[in-house]
Amino acid sequence: MRCGCPQCGTYMVQRESGLESGCVCPFCLTHCRDCMGTDTPPLGAEELAPEARLRQRLRELENEED
């Protein structure tokens, strides 16, 4: 997908750089993540770790009940 800059309308260039991927306008340098489906980057491993530990603990509790 190719984006038009939301600020100036210039055709934006895709920038692939892992979790920071998105588009950047070569004219005004505006960054965009619209084509990624979100305006925020995906969560990194350090941000997901507490959620993963919680889910693991819930699975353990469910197994103890059986």
PDB file of N, CA, C and O in Angstrom:
ATOM      1  N   MET A   1       0.851  -1.184   0.000  1.00  0.00           N
ATOM      2  CA  MET A   1       0.000   0.000   0.000  1.00  0.00           C
ATOM      3  C   MET A   1       0.885   1.232   0.000  1.00  0.00           C
ATOM      4  O   MET A   1       1.925   1.272   0.651  1.00  0.00           O
ATOM      5  N   ARG A   2       0.487   2.223  -0.715  1.00  0.00           N
ATOM      6  CA  ARG A   2       1.219   3.489  -0.756  1.00  0.00           C
ATOM      7  C   ARG A   2       0.337   4.583  -0.181  1.00  0.00           C
ATOM      8  O   ARG A   2      -0.858   4.632  -0.433  1.00  0.00           O
ATOM      9  N   CYS A   3       0.937   5.450   0.601  1.00  0.00           N
ATOM     10  CA  CYS A   3       0.193   6.498   1.301  1.00  0.00           C
ATOM     11  C   CYS A   3       0.492   7.869   0.717  1.00  0.00           C
ATOM     12  O   CYS A   3       1.607   8.139   0.281  1.00  0.00           O
ATOM     13  N   GLY A   4      -0.486   8.734   0.796  1.00  0.00           N
ATOM     14  CA  GLY A   4      -0.283  10.153   0.552  1.00  0.00           C
ATOM     15  C   GLY A   4      -0.114  10.815   1.905  1.00  0.00           C
ATOM     16  O   GLY A   4      -0.795  10.473   2.863  1.00  0.00           O
ATOM     17  N   CYS A   5       0.814  11.736   2.000  1.00  0.00           N
ATOM     18  CA  CYS A   5       1.094  12.391   3.274  1.00  0.00           C
ATOM     19  C   CYS A   5      -0.150  13.102   3.803  1.00  0.00           C
ATOM     20  O   CYS A   5      -0.770  13.888   3.082  1.00  0.00           O
ATOM     21  N   PRO A   6      -0.524  12.852   5.061  1.00  0.00           N
ATOM     22  CA  PRO A   6      -1.684  13.530   5.628  1.00  0.00           C
ATOM     23  C   PRO A   6      -1.454  15.023   5.828  1.00  0.00           C
ATOM     24  O   PRO A   6      -2.418  15.780   5.970  1.00  0.00           O
ATOM     25  N   GLN A   7      -0.209  15.474   5.821  1.00  0.00           N
ATOM     26  CA  GLN A   7       0.106  16.890   6.015  1.00  0.00           C
ATOM     27  C   GLN A   7       0.146  17.669   4.707  1.00  0.00           C
ATOM     28  O   GLN A   7      -0.408  18.748   4.604  1.00  0.00           O
ATOM     29  N   CYS A   8       0.858  17.108   3.701  1.00  0.00           N
ATOM     30  CA  CYS A   8       1.060  17.892   2.476  1.00  0.00           C
ATOM     31  C   CYS A   8       0.604  17.178   1.204  1.00  0.00           C
ATOM     32  O   CYS A   8       0.623  17.772   0.135  1.00  0.00           O
ATOM     33  N   GLY A   9       0.208  15.913   1.295  1.00  0.00           N
ATOM     34  CA  GLY A   9      -0.301  15.185   0.144  1.00  0.00           C
ATOM     35  C   GLY A   9       0.758  14.528  -0.730  1.00  0.00           C
ATOM     36  O   GLY A   9       0.423  13.828  -1.677  1.00  0.00           O
ATOM     37  N   THR A  10       2.031  14.709  -0.423  1.00  0.00           N
ATOM     38  CA  THR A  10       3.112  14.116  -1.206  1.00  0.00           C
ATOM     39  C   THR A  10       3.078  12.595  -1.055  1.00  0.00           C
ATOM     40  O   THR A  10       2.756  12.067   0.004  1.00  0.00           O
ATOM     41  N   TYR A  11       3.422  11.894  -2.135  1.00  0.00           N
ATOM     42  CA  TYR A  11       3.518  10.449  -2.123  1.00  0.00           C
ATOM     43  C   TYR A  11       4.580  10.030  -1.112  1.00  0.00           C
ATOM     44  O   TYR A  11       5.715  10.485  -1.171  1.00  0.00           O
ATOM     45  N   MET A  12       4.217   9.175  -0.166  1.00  0.00           N
ATOM     46  CA  MET A  12       5.138   8.788   0.899  1.00  0.00           C
ATOM     47  C   MET A  12       5.907   7.523   0.532  1.00  0.00           C
ATOM     48  O   MET A  12       5.462   6.713  -0.266  1.00  0.00           O
ATOM     49  N   VAL A  13       7.066   7.365   1.130  1.00  0.00           N
ATOM     50  CA  VAL A  13       7.933   6.220   0.890  1.00  0.00           C
ATOM     51  C   VAL A  13       7.840   5.281   2.084  1.00  0.00           C
ATOM     52  O   VAL A  13       7.905   5.720   3.226  1.00  0.00           O
ATOM     53  N   GLN A  14       7.702   3.988   1.805  1.00  0.00           N
ATOM     54  CA  GLN A  14       7.660   3.023   2.902  1.00  0.00           C
ATOM     55  C   GLN A  14       9.041   2.862   3.502  1.00  0.00           C
ATOM     56  O   GLN A  14      10.041   2.813   2.801  1.00  0.00           O
ATOM     57  N   ARG A  15       9.058   2.805   4.820  1.00  0.00           N
ATOM     58  CA  ARG A  15      10.304   2.629   5.564  1.00  0.00           C
ATOM     59  C   ARG A  15      10.159   1.371   6.390  1.00  0.00           C
ATOM     60  O   ARG A  15       9.343   1.294   7.301  1.00  0.00           O
ATOM     61  N   GLU A  16      10.922   0.356   6.057  1.00  0.00           N
ATOM     62  CA  GLU A  16      10.869  -0.905   6.781  1.00  0.00           C
ATOM     63  C   GLU A  16      12.007  -0.955   7.781  1.00  0.00           C
ATOM     64  O   GLU A  16      13.169  -0.889   7.410  1.00  0.00           O
ATOM     65  N   SER A  17      11.645  -1.000   9.050  1.00  0.00           N
ATOM     66  CA  SER A  17      12.665  -1.073  10.097  1.00  0.00           C
ATOM     67  C   SER A  17      12.082  -1.761  11.326  1.00  0.00           C
ATOM     68  O   SER A  17      11.979  -1.179  12.397  1.00  0.00           O
ATOM     69  N   GLY A  18      11.683  -3.011  11.150  1.00  0.00           N
ATOM     70  CA  GLY A  18      11.158  -3.792  12.261  1.00  0.00           C
ATOM     71  C   GLY A  18       9.899  -3.201  12.853  1.00  0.00           C
ATOM     72  O   GLY A  18       8.960  -2.877  12.131  1.00  0.00           O
ATOM     73  N   LEU A  19       9.904  -3.020  14.163  1.00  0.00           N
ATOM     74  CA  LEU A  19       8.721  -2.500  14.847  1.00  0.00           C
ATOM     75  C   LEU A  19       8.438  -1.048  14.528  1.00  0.00           C
ATOM     76  O   LEU A  19       7.361  -0.543  14.830  1.00  0.00           O
ATOM     77  N   GLU A  20       9.396  -0.363  13.941  1.00  0.00           N
ATOM     78  CA  GLU A  20       9.234   1.055  13.619  1.00  0.00           C
ATOM     79  C   GLU A  20       8.830   1.276  12.160  1.00  0.00           C
ATOM     80  O   GLU A  20       8.907   2.391  11.655  1.00  0.00           O
ATOM     81  N   SER A  21       8.402   0.223  11.462  1.00  0.00           N
ATOM     82  CA  SER A  21       8.027   0.339  10.053  1.00  0.00           C
ATOM     83  C   SER A  21       6.841   1.277   9.876  1.00  0.00           C
ATOM     84  O   SER A  21       6.009   1.425  10.761  1.00  0.00           O
ATOM     85  N   GLY A  22       6.760   1.877   8.709  1.00  0.00           N
ATOM     86  CA  GLY A  22       5.686   2.783   8.369  1.00  0.00           C
ATOM     87  C   GLY A  22       6.063   3.551   7.120  1.00  0.00           C
ATOM     88  O   GLY A  22       6.832   3.062   6.296  1.00  0.00           O
ATOM     89  N   CYS A  23       5.544   4.730   6.951  1.00  0.00           N
ATOM     90  CA  CYS A  23       5.866   5.577   5.804  1.00  0.00           C
ATOM     91  C   CYS A  23       6.446   6.902   6.290  1.00  0.00           C
ATOM     92  O   CYS A  23       6.160   7.348   7.389  1.00  0.00           O
ATOM     93  N   VAL A  24       7.250   7.511   5.424  1.00  0.00           N
ATOM     94  CA  VAL A  24       7.809   8.826   5.731  1.00  0.00           C
ATOM     95  C   VAL A  24       7.690   9.693   4.478  1.00  0.00           C
ATOM     96  O   VAL A  24       7.932   9.235   3.368  1.00  0.00           O
ATOM     97  N   CYS A  25       7.293  10.925   4.659  1.00  0.00           N
ATOM     98  CA  CYS A  25       7.152  11.864   3.549  1.00  0.00           C
ATOM     99  C   CYS A  25       8.520  12.443   3.210  1.00  0.00           C
ATOM    100  O   CYS A  25       9.188  13.004   4.078  1.00  0.00           O
ATOM    101  N   PRO A  26       8.946  12.320   1.955  1.00  0.00           N
ATOM    102  CA  PRO A  26      10.245  12.877   1.577  1.00  0.00           C
ATOM    103  C   PRO A  26      10.259  14.405   1.540  1.00  0.00           C
ATOM    104  O   PRO A  26      11.320  15.019   1.561  1.00  0.00           O
ATOM    105  N   PHE A  27       9.081  15.019   1.524  1.00  0.00           N
ATOM    106  CA  PHE A  27       9.008  16.482   1.449  1.00  0.00           C
ATOM    107  C   PHE A  27       8.998  17.131   2.833  1.00  0.00           C
ATOM    108  O   PHE A  27       9.822  17.988   3.146  1.00  0.00           O
ATOM    109  N   CYS A  28       8.072  16.703   3.698  1.00  0.00           N
ATOM    110  CA  CYS A  28       7.948  17.356   5.011  1.00  0.00           C
ATOM    111  C   CYS A  28       8.389  16.461   6.172  1.00  0.00           C
ATOM    112  O   CYS A  28       8.316  16.864   7.321  1.00  0.00           O
ATOM    113  N   LEU A  29       8.799  15.213   5.876  1.00  0.00           N
ATOM    114  CA  LEU A  29       9.322  14.254   6.853  1.00  0.00           C
ATOM    115  C   LEU A  29       8.289  13.772   7.880  1.00  0.00           C
ATOM    116  O   LEU A  29       8.648  13.256   8.931  1.00  0.00           O
ATOM    117  N   THR A  30       6.998  13.921   7.572  1.00  0.00           N
ATOM    118  CA  THR A  30       5.945  13.395   8.428  1.00  0.00           C
ATOM    119  C   THR A  30       6.004  11.877   8.407  1.00  0.00           C
ATOM    120  O   THR A  30       6.200  11.271   7.359  1.00  0.00           O
ATOM    121  N   HIS A  31       5.851  11.256   9.567  1.00  0.00           N
ATOM    122  CA  HIS A  31       5.815   9.801   9.672  1.00  0.00           C
ATOM    123  C   HIS A  31       4.370   9.350   9.782  1.00  0.00           C
ATOM    124  O   HIS A  31       3.542  10.017  10.408  1.00  0.00           O
ATOM    125  N   CYS A  32       4.072   8.216   9.185  1.00  0.00           N
ATOM    126  CA  CYS A  32       2.704   7.705   9.144  1.00  0.00           C
ATOM    127  C   CYS A  32       2.736   6.194   9.342  1.00  0.00           C
ATOM    128  O   CYS A  32       3.636   5.522   8.857  1.00  0.00           O
ATOM    129  N   ARG A  33       1.737   5.678  10.041  1.00  0.00           N
ATOM    130  CA  ARG A  33       1.606   4.234  10.216  1.00  0.00           C
ATOM    131  C   ARG A  33       0.234   3.762   9.759  1.00  0.00           C
ATOM    132  O   ARG A  33      -0.182   2.646  10.067  1.00  0.00           O
ATOM    133  N   ASP A  34      -0.485   4.569   9.010  1.00  0.00           N
ATOM    134  CA  ASP A  34      -1.835   4.211   8.576  1.00  0.00           C
ATOM    135  C   ASP A  34      -1.864   2.895   7.810  1.00  0.00           C
ATOM    136  O   ASP A  34      -2.756   2.078   8.008  1.00  0.00           O
ATOM    137  N   CYS A  35      -0.890   2.686   6.932  1.00  0.00           N
ATOM    138  CA  CYS A  35      -0.888   1.460   6.139  1.00  0.00           C
ATOM    139  C   CYS A  35      -0.550   0.240   6.989  1.00  0.00           C
ATOM    140  O   CYS A  35      -0.740  -0.894   6.559  1.00  0.00           O
ATOM    141  N   MET A  36      -0.074   0.449   8.203  1.00  0.00           N
ATOM    142  CA  MET A  36       0.216  -0.651   9.108  1.00  0.00           C
ATOM    143  C   MET A  36      -1.034  -1.033   9.902  1.00  0.00           C
ATOM    144  O   MET A  36      -1.035  -1.996  10.651  1.00  0.00           O
ATOM    145  N   GLY A  37      -2.084  -0.265   9.776  1.00  0.00           N
ATOM    146  CA  GLY A  37      -3.334  -0.559  10.465  1.00  0.00           C
ATOM    147  C   GLY A  37      -3.430   0.040  11.852  1.00  0.00           C
ATOM    148  O   GLY A  37      -4.384  -0.204  12.569  1.00  0.00           O
ATOM    149  N   THR A  38      -2.437   0.818  12.255  1.00  0.00           N
ATOM    150  CA  THR A  38      -2.448   1.424  13.576  1.00  0.00           C
ATOM    151  C   THR A  38      -1.571   2.664  13.568  1.00  0.00           C
ATOM    152  O   THR A  38      -0.674   2.785  12.742  1.00  0.00           O
ATOM    153  N   ASP A  39      -1.831   3.585  14.468  1.00  0.00           N
ATOM    154  CA  ASP A  39      -0.977   4.773  14.539  1.00  0.00           C
ATOM    155  C   ASP A  39       0.089   4.634  15.613  1.00  0.00           C
ATOM    156  O   ASP A  39       0.904   5.514  15.814  1.00  0.00           O
ATOM    157  N   THR A  40       0.092   3.493  16.312  1.00  0.00           N
ATOM    158  CA  THR A  40       1.125   3.234  17.313  1.00  0.00           C
ATOM    159  C   THR A  40       1.902   1.985  16.913  1.00  0.00           C
ATOM    160  O   THR A  40       1.339   1.066  16.319  1.00  0.00           O
ATOM    161  N   PRO A  41       3.174   1.927  17.238  1.00  0.00           N
ATOM    162  CA  PRO A  41       3.954   0.739  16.887  1.00  0.00           C
ATOM    163  C   PRO A  41       3.529  -0.475  17.710  1.00  0.00           C
ATOM    164  O   PRO A  41       2.944  -0.325  18.780  1.00  0.00           O
ATOM    165  N   PRO A  42       3.821  -1.664  17.213  1.00  0.00           N
ATOM    166  CA  PRO A  42       3.519  -2.860  17.993  1.00  0.00           C
ATOM    167  C   PRO A  42       4.300  -2.863  19.307  1.00  0.00           C
ATOM    168  O   PRO A  42       5.347  -2.242  19.421  1.00  0.00           O
ATOM    169  N   LEU A  43       3.788  -3.576  20.285  1.00  0.00           N
ATOM    170  CA  LEU A  43       4.466  -3.676  21.569  1.00  0.00           C
ATOM    171  C   LEU A  43       5.723  -4.516  21.432  1.00  0.00           C
ATOM    172  O   LEU A  43       5.742  -5.509  20.707  1.00  0.00           O
ATOM    173  N   GLY A  44       6.755  -4.126  22.139  1.00  0.00           N
ATOM    174  CA  GLY A  44       7.999  -4.874  22.152  1.00  0.00           C
ATOM    175  C   GLY A  44       7.950  -5.998  23.172  1.00  0.00           C
ATOM    176  O   GLY A  44       7.002  -6.123  23.953  1.00  0.00           O
ATOM    177  N   ALA A  45       8.986  -6.838  23.177  1.00  0.00           N
ATOM    178  CA  ALA A  45       9.036  -7.993  24.073  1.00  0.00           C
ATOM    179  C   ALA A  45       8.939  -7.585  25.534  1.00  0.00           C
ATOM    180  O   ALA A  45       8.255  -8.240  26.325  1.00  0.00           O
ATOM    181  N   GLU A  46       9.614  -6.501  25.913  1.00  0.00           N
ATOM    182  CA  GLU A  46       9.585  -6.073  27.315  1.00  0.00           C
ATOM    183  C   GLU A  46       8.204  -5.599  27.743  1.00  0.00           C
ATOM    184  O   GLU A  46       7.832  -5.698  28.906  1.00  0.00           O
ATOM    185  N   GLU A  47       7.420  -5.107  26.799  1.00  0.00           N
ATOM    186  CA  GLU A  47       6.061  -4.669  27.126  1.00  0.00           C
ATOM    187  C   GLU A  47       5.080  -5.841  27.149  1.00  0.00           C
ATOM    188  O   GLU A  47       4.069  -5.794  27.840  1.00  0.00           O
ATOM    189  N   LEU A  48       5.381  -6.890  26.392  1.00  0.00           N
ATOM    190  CA  LEU A  48       4.510  -8.052  26.335  1.00  0.00           C
ATOM    191  C   LEU A  48       4.787  -9.062  27.454  1.00  0.00           C
ATOM    192  O   LEU A  48       3.934  -9.877  27.776  1.00  0.00           O
ATOM    193  N   ALA A  49       5.974  -9.022  28.040  1.00  0.00           N
ATOM    194  CA  ALA A  49       6.371 -10.010  29.042  1.00  0.00           C
ATOM    195  C   ALA A  49       5.395 -10.107  30.226  1.00  0.00           C
ATOM    196  O   ALA A  49       5.013 -11.225  30.607  1.00  0.00           O
ATOM    197  N   PRO A  50       4.969  -8.998  30.831  1.00  0.00           N
ATOM    198  CA  PRO A  50       4.025  -9.117  31.966  1.00  0.00           C
ATOM    199  C   PRO A  50       2.715  -9.798  31.557  1.00  0.00           C
ATOM    200  O   PRO A  50       2.183 -10.619  32.300  1.00  0.00           O
ATOM    201  N   GLU A  51       2.219  -9.486  30.372  1.00  0.00           N
ATOM    202  CA  GLU A  51       0.988 -10.110  29.890  1.00  0.00           C
ATOM    203  C   GLU A  51       1.191 -11.606  29.665  1.00  0.00           C
ATOM    204  O   GLU A  51       0.336 -12.423  30.013  1.00  0.00           O
ATOM    205  N   ALA A  52       2.331 -11.987  29.125  1.00  0.00           N
ATOM    206  CA  ALA A  52       2.635 -13.402  28.896  1.00  0.00           C
ATOM    207  C   ALA A  52       2.725 -14.149  30.223  1.00  0.00           C
ATOM    208  O   ALA A  52       2.213 -15.281  30.338  1.00  0.00           O
ATOM    209  N   ARG A  53       3.352 -13.549  31.227  1.00  0.00           N
ATOM    210  CA  ARG A  53       3.446 -14.189  32.544  1.00  0.00           C
ATOM    211  C   ARG A  53       2.060 -14.361  33.162  1.00  0.00           C
ATOM    212  O   ARG A  53       1.754 -15.404  33.753  1.00  0.00           O
ATOM    213  N   LEU A  54       1.212 -13.348  33.023  1.00  0.00           N
ATOM    214  CA  LEU A  54      -0.144 -13.428  33.552  1.00  0.00           C
ATOM    215  C   LEU A  54      -0.931 -14.547  32.877  1.00  0.00           C
ATOM    216  O   LEU A  54      -1.594 -15.347  33.545  1.00  0.00           O
ATOM    217  N   ARG A  55      -0.848 -14.639  31.571  1.00  0.00           N
ATOM    218  CA  ARG A  55      -1.566 -15.695  30.854  1.00  0.00           C
ATOM    219  C   ARG A  55      -1.058 -17.079  31.247  1.00  0.00           C
ATOM    220  O   ARG A  55      -1.839 -18.014  31.397  1.00  0.00           O
ATOM    221  N   GLN A  56       0.260 -17.201  31.406  1.00  0.00           N
ATOM    222  CA  GLN A  56       0.826 -18.480  31.832  1.00  0.00           C
ATOM    223  C   GLN A  56       0.307 -18.861  33.217  1.00  0.00           C
ATOM    224  O   GLN A  56      -0.058 -20.002  33.466  1.00  0.00           O
ATOM    225  N   ARG A  57       0.263 -17.896  34.107  1.00  0.00           N
ATOM    226  CA  ARG A  57      -0.231 -18.155  35.474  1.00  0.00           C
ATOM    227  C   ARG A  57      -1.700 -18.564  35.441  1.00  0.00           C
ATOM    228  O   ARG A  57      -2.110 -19.487  36.163  1.00  0.00           O
ATOM    229  N   LEU A  58      -2.500 -17.931  34.606  1.00  0.00           N
ATOM    230  CA  LEU A  58      -3.911 -18.296  34.489  1.00  0.00           C
ATOM    231  C   LEU A  58      -4.066 -19.722  33.968  1.00  0.00           C
ATOM    232  O   LEU A  58      -4.921 -20.474  34.447  1.00  0.00           O
ATOM    233  N   ARG A  59      -3.242 -20.116  32.997  1.00  0.00           N
ATOM    234  CA  ARG A  59      -3.274 -21.488  32.497  1.00  0.00           C
ATOM    235  C   ARG A  59      -2.908 -22.477  33.602  1.00  0.00           C
ATOM    236  O   ARG A  59      -3.524 -23.537  33.748  1.00  0.00           O
ATOM    237  N   GLU A  60      -1.898 -22.125  34.391  1.00  0.00           N
ATOM    238  CA  GLU A  60      -1.496 -22.995  35.495  1.00  0.00           C
ATOM    239  C   GLU A  60      -2.632 -23.166  36.505  1.00  0.00           C
ATOM    240  O   GLU A  60      -2.883 -24.265  36.988  1.00  0.00           O
ATOM    241  N   LEU A  61      -3.316 -22.069  36.821  1.00  0.00           N
ATOM    242  CA  LEU A  61      -4.438 -22.138  37.760  1.00  0.00           C
ATOM    243  C   LEU A  61      -5.576 -22.981  37.217  1.00  0.00           C
ATOM    244  O   LEU A  61      -6.202 -23.753  37.942  1.00  0.00           O
ATOM    245  N   GLU A  62      -5.841 -22.847  35.911  1.00  0.00           N
ATOM    246  CA  GLU A  62      -6.906 -23.657  35.292  1.00  0.00           C
ATOM    247  C   GLU A  62      -6.555 -25.135  35.347  1.00  0.00           C
ATOM    248  O   GLU A  62      -7.407 -25.972  35.594  1.00  0.00           O
ATOM    249  N   ASN A  63      -5.286 -25.460  35.130  1.00  0.00           N
ATOM    250  CA  ASN A  63      -4.839 -26.859  35.177  1.00  0.00           C
ATOM    251  C   ASN A  63      -4.914 -27.408  36.584  1.00  0.00           C
ATOM    252  O   ASN A  63      -5.199 -28.594  36.775  1.00  0.00           O
ATOM    253  N   GLU A  64      -4.656 -26.584  37.594  1.00  0.00           N
ATOM    254  CA  GLU A  64      -4.745 -27.023  38.989  1.00  0.00           C
ATOM    255  C   GLU A  64      -6.180 -27.359  39.374  1.00  0.00           C
ATOM    256  O   GLU A  64      -6.419 -28.242  40.176  1.00  0.00           O
ATOM    257  N   GLU A  65      -7.148 -26.649  38.789  1.00  0.00           N
ATOM    258  CA  GLU A  65      -8.555 -26.876  39.093  1.00  0.00           C
ATOM    259  C   GLU A  65      -9.052 -28.203  38.519  1.00  0.00           C
ATOM    260  O   GLU A  65      -9.990 -28.774  39.020  1.00  0.00           O
ATOM    261  N   ASP A  66      -8.427 -28.665  37.436  1.00  0.00           N
ATOM    262  CA  ASP A  66      -8.857 -29.925  36.786  1.00  0.00           C
ATOM    263  C   ASP A  66      -8.419 -31.099  37.538  1.00  0.00           C
ATOM    264  O   ASP A  66      -8.235 -31.657  38.338  1.00  0.00           O
TER     265      ASP A  66
END
